[in-house]
Short mmCIF file of N, CA and C in Angstrom, two decimals:
data_model
loop_
_atom_site.label_atom_id
_atom_site.label_comp_id
_atom_site.label_asym_id
_atom_site.label_seq_id
_atom_site.Cartn_x
_atom_site.Cartn_y
_atom_site.Cartn_z
N MET H 1099 8.29 14.51 -7.09
CA MET H 1099 7.19 14.02 -6.26
C MET H 1099 6.94 12.56 -6.60
N LYS H 1100 6.90 11.71 -5.58
CA LYS H 1100 6.61 10.30 -5.77
C LYS H 1100 5.12 10.11 -5.97
N ILE H 1101 4.78 9.17 -6.82
CA ILE H 1101 3.39 8.89 -7.13
C ILE H 1101 3.06 7.46 -6.74
N VAL H 1102 1.92 7.27 -6.10
CA VAL H 1102 1.48 5.93 -5.77
C VAL H 1102 0.84 5.34 -7.03
N SER H 1103 1.12 4.07 -7.29
CA SER H 1103 0.60 3.42 -8.49
C SER H 1103 -0.69 2.66 -8.19
N ILE H 1104 -1.42 2.36 -9.23
CA ILE H 1104 -2.64 1.56 -9.06
C ILE H 1104 -2.28 0.18 -8.53
N HIS H 1105 -1.11 -0.33 -8.92
CA HIS H 1105 -0.64 -1.63 -8.40
C HIS H 1105 -0.49 -1.58 -6.88
N GLU H 1106 0.05 -0.48 -6.35
CA GLU H 1106 0.22 -0.34 -4.91
C GLU H 1106 -1.13 -0.24 -4.20
N ILE H 1107 -2.10 0.39 -4.83
CA ILE H 1107 -3.44 0.47 -4.24
C ILE H 1107 -4.08 -0.92 -4.24
N LEU H 1108 -3.92 -1.67 -5.32
CA LEU H 1108 -4.44 -3.04 -5.37
C LEU H 1108 -3.77 -3.90 -4.31
N GLU H 1109 -2.47 -3.73 -4.14
CA GLU H 1109 -1.73 -4.47 -3.11
C GLU H 1109 -2.23 -4.10 -1.72
N CYS H 1110 -2.49 -2.83 -1.50
CA CYS H 1110 -3.02 -2.37 -0.21
C CYS H 1110 -4.39 -2.98 0.05
N ASN H 1111 -5.25 -2.98 -0.97
CA ASN H 1111 -6.59 -3.57 -0.80
C ASN H 1111 -6.49 -5.06 -0.50
N GLN H 1112 -5.54 -5.75 -1.11
CA GLN H 1112 -5.35 -7.17 -0.82
C GLN H 1112 -4.86 -7.36 0.61
N LEU H 1113 -3.98 -6.49 1.07
CA LEU H 1113 -3.51 -6.54 2.45
C LEU H 1113 -4.67 -6.35 3.42
N LEU H 1114 -5.55 -5.40 3.13
CA LEU H 1114 -6.73 -5.19 3.98
C LEU H 1114 -7.59 -6.45 4.04
N LYS H 1115 -7.82 -7.04 2.87
CA LYS H 1115 -8.63 -8.25 2.79
C LYS H 1115 -7.98 -9.40 3.56
N ASP H 1116 -6.68 -9.58 3.36
CA ASP H 1116 -5.95 -10.65 4.05
C ASP H 1116 -5.91 -10.44 5.56
N SER H 1117 -6.01 -9.18 5.99
CA SER H 1117 -6.01 -8.85 7.41
C SER H 1117 -7.40 -8.96 8.03
N GLY H 1118 -8.39 -9.31 7.22
CA GLY H 1118 -9.76 -9.43 7.71
C GLY H 1118 -10.46 -8.10 7.88
N LEU H 1119 -9.92 -7.07 7.28
CA LEU H 1119 -10.53 -5.73 7.37
C LEU H 1119 -11.42 -5.52 6.16
N GLU H 1120 -12.68 -5.24 6.41
CA GLU H 1120 -13.66 -5.10 5.35
C GLU H 1120 -13.78 -3.65 4.89
N PHE H 1121 -12.71 -3.22 4.21
CA PHE H 1121 -12.62 -1.88 3.66
C PHE H 1121 -11.99 -1.97 2.28
N LYS H 1122 -12.20 -0.94 1.49
CA LYS H 1122 -11.57 -0.83 0.19
C LYS H 1122 -11.10 0.61 0.02
N ILE H 1123 -9.91 0.76 -0.55
CA ILE H 1123 -9.33 2.07 -0.81
C ILE H 1123 -9.48 2.37 -2.30
N HIS H 1124 -9.91 3.58 -2.60
CA HIS H 1124 -10.08 4.03 -3.99
C HIS H 1124 -9.11 5.18 -4.26
N LEU H 1125 -8.34 5.07 -5.32
CA LEU H 1125 -7.39 6.10 -5.71
C LEU H 1125 -8.10 7.18 -6.51
N LYS H 1126 -7.82 8.43 -6.16
CA LYS H 1126 -8.40 9.58 -6.86
C LYS H 1126 -7.27 10.55 -7.19
N ASP H 1127 -7.53 11.44 -8.09
CA ASP H 1127 -6.55 12.45 -8.43
C ASP H 1127 -7.00 13.77 -7.83
N ALA H 1128 -6.07 14.47 -7.24
CA ALA H 1128 -6.37 15.79 -6.66
C ALA H 1128 -5.39 16.79 -7.24
N CYS H 1129 -5.75 18.02 -7.25
CA CYS H 1129 -4.86 19.05 -7.78
C CYS H 1129 -3.57 19.10 -6.96
N GLY H 1130 -2.49 18.68 -7.58
CA GLY H 1130 -1.20 18.77 -6.92
C GLY H 1130 -0.79 17.57 -6.09
N LYS H 1131 -1.73 16.72 -5.71
CA LYS H 1131 -1.37 15.52 -4.96
C LYS H 1131 -2.47 14.48 -5.10
N GLN H 1132 -2.08 13.23 -4.95
CA GLN H 1132 -3.04 12.14 -5.08
C GLN H 1132 -3.84 11.99 -3.78
N SER H 1133 -5.04 11.49 -3.93
CA SER H 1133 -5.86 11.24 -2.75
C SER H 1133 -6.54 9.89 -2.88
N CYS H 1134 -7.01 9.40 -1.75
CA CYS H 1134 -7.73 8.13 -1.70
C CYS H 1134 -8.96 8.31 -0.83
N SER H 1135 -9.95 7.52 -1.13
CA SER H 1135 -11.13 7.49 -0.27
C SER H 1135 -11.25 6.10 0.34
N VAL H 1136 -11.89 6.05 1.49
CA VAL H 1136 -12.08 4.81 2.22
C VAL H 1136 -13.53 4.38 2.07
N GLU H 1137 -13.74 3.15 1.63
CA GLU H 1137 -15.09 2.58 1.54
C GLU H 1137 -15.21 1.45 2.54
N SER H 1138 -16.20 1.53 3.40
CA SER H 1138 -16.50 0.44 4.32
C SER H 1138 -17.34 -0.59 3.58
N LEU H 1139 -16.93 -1.84 3.66
CA LEU H 1139 -17.64 -2.92 2.98
C LEU H 1139 -18.57 -3.69 3.93
N SER H 1140 -18.66 -3.23 5.17
CA SER H 1140 -19.49 -3.91 6.16
C SER H 1140 -20.16 -2.89 7.07
N VAL H 1141 -21.44 -3.08 7.32
CA VAL H 1141 -22.16 -2.18 8.23
C VAL H 1141 -21.71 -2.41 9.68
N SER H 1142 -21.04 -3.53 9.94
CA SER H 1142 -20.60 -3.80 11.30
C SER H 1142 -19.23 -3.21 11.63
N ASN H 1143 -18.61 -2.51 10.67
CA ASN H 1143 -17.33 -1.85 10.97
C ASN H 1143 -17.57 -0.76 12.00
N GLY H 1144 -16.82 -0.85 13.09
CA GLY H 1144 -16.94 0.13 14.16
C GLY H 1144 -15.60 0.75 14.48
N THR H 1145 -15.49 1.33 15.64
CA THR H 1145 -14.29 2.04 16.05
C THR H 1145 -13.05 1.16 15.99
N ALA H 1146 -13.13 -0.05 16.49
CA ALA H 1146 -11.97 -0.95 16.49
C ALA H 1146 -11.51 -1.28 15.08
N GLU H 1147 -12.45 -1.53 14.19
CA GLU H 1147 -12.11 -1.85 12.80
C GLU H 1147 -11.48 -0.65 12.09
N TYR H 1148 -12.03 0.53 12.33
CA TYR H 1148 -11.46 1.72 11.72
C TYR H 1148 -10.06 1.99 12.27
N GLN H 1149 -9.85 1.79 13.56
CA GLN H 1149 -8.53 1.99 14.14
C GLN H 1149 -7.52 1.01 13.52
N ALA H 1150 -7.92 -0.25 13.35
CA ALA H 1150 -7.05 -1.24 12.70
C ALA H 1150 -6.77 -0.84 11.25
N LEU H 1151 -7.78 -0.31 10.57
CA LEU H 1151 -7.61 0.16 9.19
C LEU H 1151 -6.55 1.25 9.13
N TYR H 1152 -6.67 2.28 9.97
CA TYR H 1152 -5.74 3.40 9.93
C TYR H 1152 -4.32 2.95 10.27
N GLU H 1153 -4.17 2.05 11.22
CA GLU H 1153 -2.85 1.52 11.56
C GLU H 1153 -2.25 0.76 10.39
N THR H 1154 -3.06 -0.04 9.71
CA THR H 1154 -2.60 -0.80 8.55
C THR H 1154 -2.20 0.13 7.42
N LEU H 1155 -3.02 1.14 7.15
CA LEU H 1155 -2.70 2.10 6.10
C LEU H 1155 -1.41 2.86 6.41
N GLU H 1156 -1.26 3.31 7.63
CA GLU H 1156 -0.05 4.05 8.02
C GLU H 1156 1.19 3.19 7.82
N THR H 1157 1.13 1.93 8.24
CA THR H 1157 2.27 1.02 8.11
C THR H 1157 2.58 0.75 6.65
N TYR H 1158 1.55 0.47 5.86
CA TYR H 1158 1.75 0.15 4.45
C TYR H 1158 2.37 1.33 3.70
N PHE H 1159 1.78 2.50 3.83
CA PHE H 1159 2.26 3.65 3.08
C PHE H 1159 3.59 4.19 3.60
N LYS H 1160 3.88 3.96 4.88
CA LYS H 1160 5.18 4.36 5.42
C LYS H 1160 6.29 3.58 4.74
N LYS H 1161 6.05 2.28 4.44
CA LYS H 1161 7.04 1.47 3.73
C LYS H 1161 7.31 2.03 2.33
N LEU H 1162 6.33 2.72 1.76
CA LEU H 1162 6.48 3.33 0.45
C LEU H 1162 7.00 4.77 0.55
N ARG H 1163 7.31 5.20 1.77
CA ARG H 1163 7.84 6.53 2.07
C ARG H 1163 6.81 7.64 1.90
N PHE H 1164 5.57 7.32 2.19
CA PHE H 1164 4.51 8.32 2.18
C PHE H 1164 4.05 8.57 3.61
N GLN H 1165 3.68 9.79 3.86
CA GLN H 1165 3.00 10.16 5.10
C GLN H 1165 1.56 10.46 4.71
N LEU H 1166 0.62 10.03 5.53
CA LEU H 1166 -0.79 10.24 5.20
C LEU H 1166 -1.35 11.45 5.94
N GLU H 1167 -2.18 12.18 5.24
CA GLU H 1167 -2.89 13.33 5.81
C GLU H 1167 -4.37 13.07 5.56
N TYR H 1168 -5.18 13.09 6.62
CA TYR H 1168 -6.60 12.74 6.52
C TYR H 1168 -7.49 13.98 6.55
N ASN H 1169 -8.68 13.84 5.96
CA ASN H 1169 -9.67 14.90 6.13
C ASN H 1169 -10.28 14.75 7.53
N GLU H 1170 -11.19 15.64 7.87
CA GLU H 1170 -11.72 15.70 9.23
C GLU H 1170 -12.35 14.39 9.71
N ASP H 1171 -13.15 13.73 8.87
CA ASP H 1171 -13.80 12.49 9.31
C ASP H 1171 -13.04 11.23 8.88
N LYS H 1172 -11.84 11.41 8.34
CA LYS H 1172 -10.93 10.33 7.97
C LYS H 1172 -11.51 9.38 6.90
N THR H 1173 -12.37 9.91 6.05
CA THR H 1173 -12.90 9.09 4.94
C THR H 1173 -12.09 9.32 3.66
N ASN H 1174 -11.21 10.30 3.69
CA ASN H 1174 -10.31 10.59 2.57
C ASN H 1174 -8.94 10.88 3.14
N PHE H 1175 -7.91 10.54 2.35
CA PHE H 1175 -6.56 10.87 2.77
C PHE H 1175 -5.70 11.17 1.55
N TRP H 1176 -4.61 11.90 1.82
CA TRP H 1176 -3.66 12.30 0.79
C TRP H 1176 -2.29 11.76 1.17
N MET H 1177 -1.51 11.40 0.16
CA MET H 1177 -0.15 10.95 0.36
C MET H 1177 0.78 12.16 0.20
N ILE H 1178 1.58 12.42 1.22
CA ILE H 1178 2.52 13.54 1.15
C ILE H 1178 3.92 13.04 1.42
#
């Protein structure tokens, strides 16, 4: 099983910042697989910003050969 590193999470957060997306990803440990939570850094983040966030996350983690699986409200995701 491939594991995402803290360096990759820091790189992802820098990518979000450089893209003008006001979000931060937090790495967590889950039983059997790693998970991340999404933190909005701006009260003005709306549907368009969240859609850009998810597209950026999908692209970034796909390059690392991960597929993302989200919880119901998409505030948490797992790398599979």
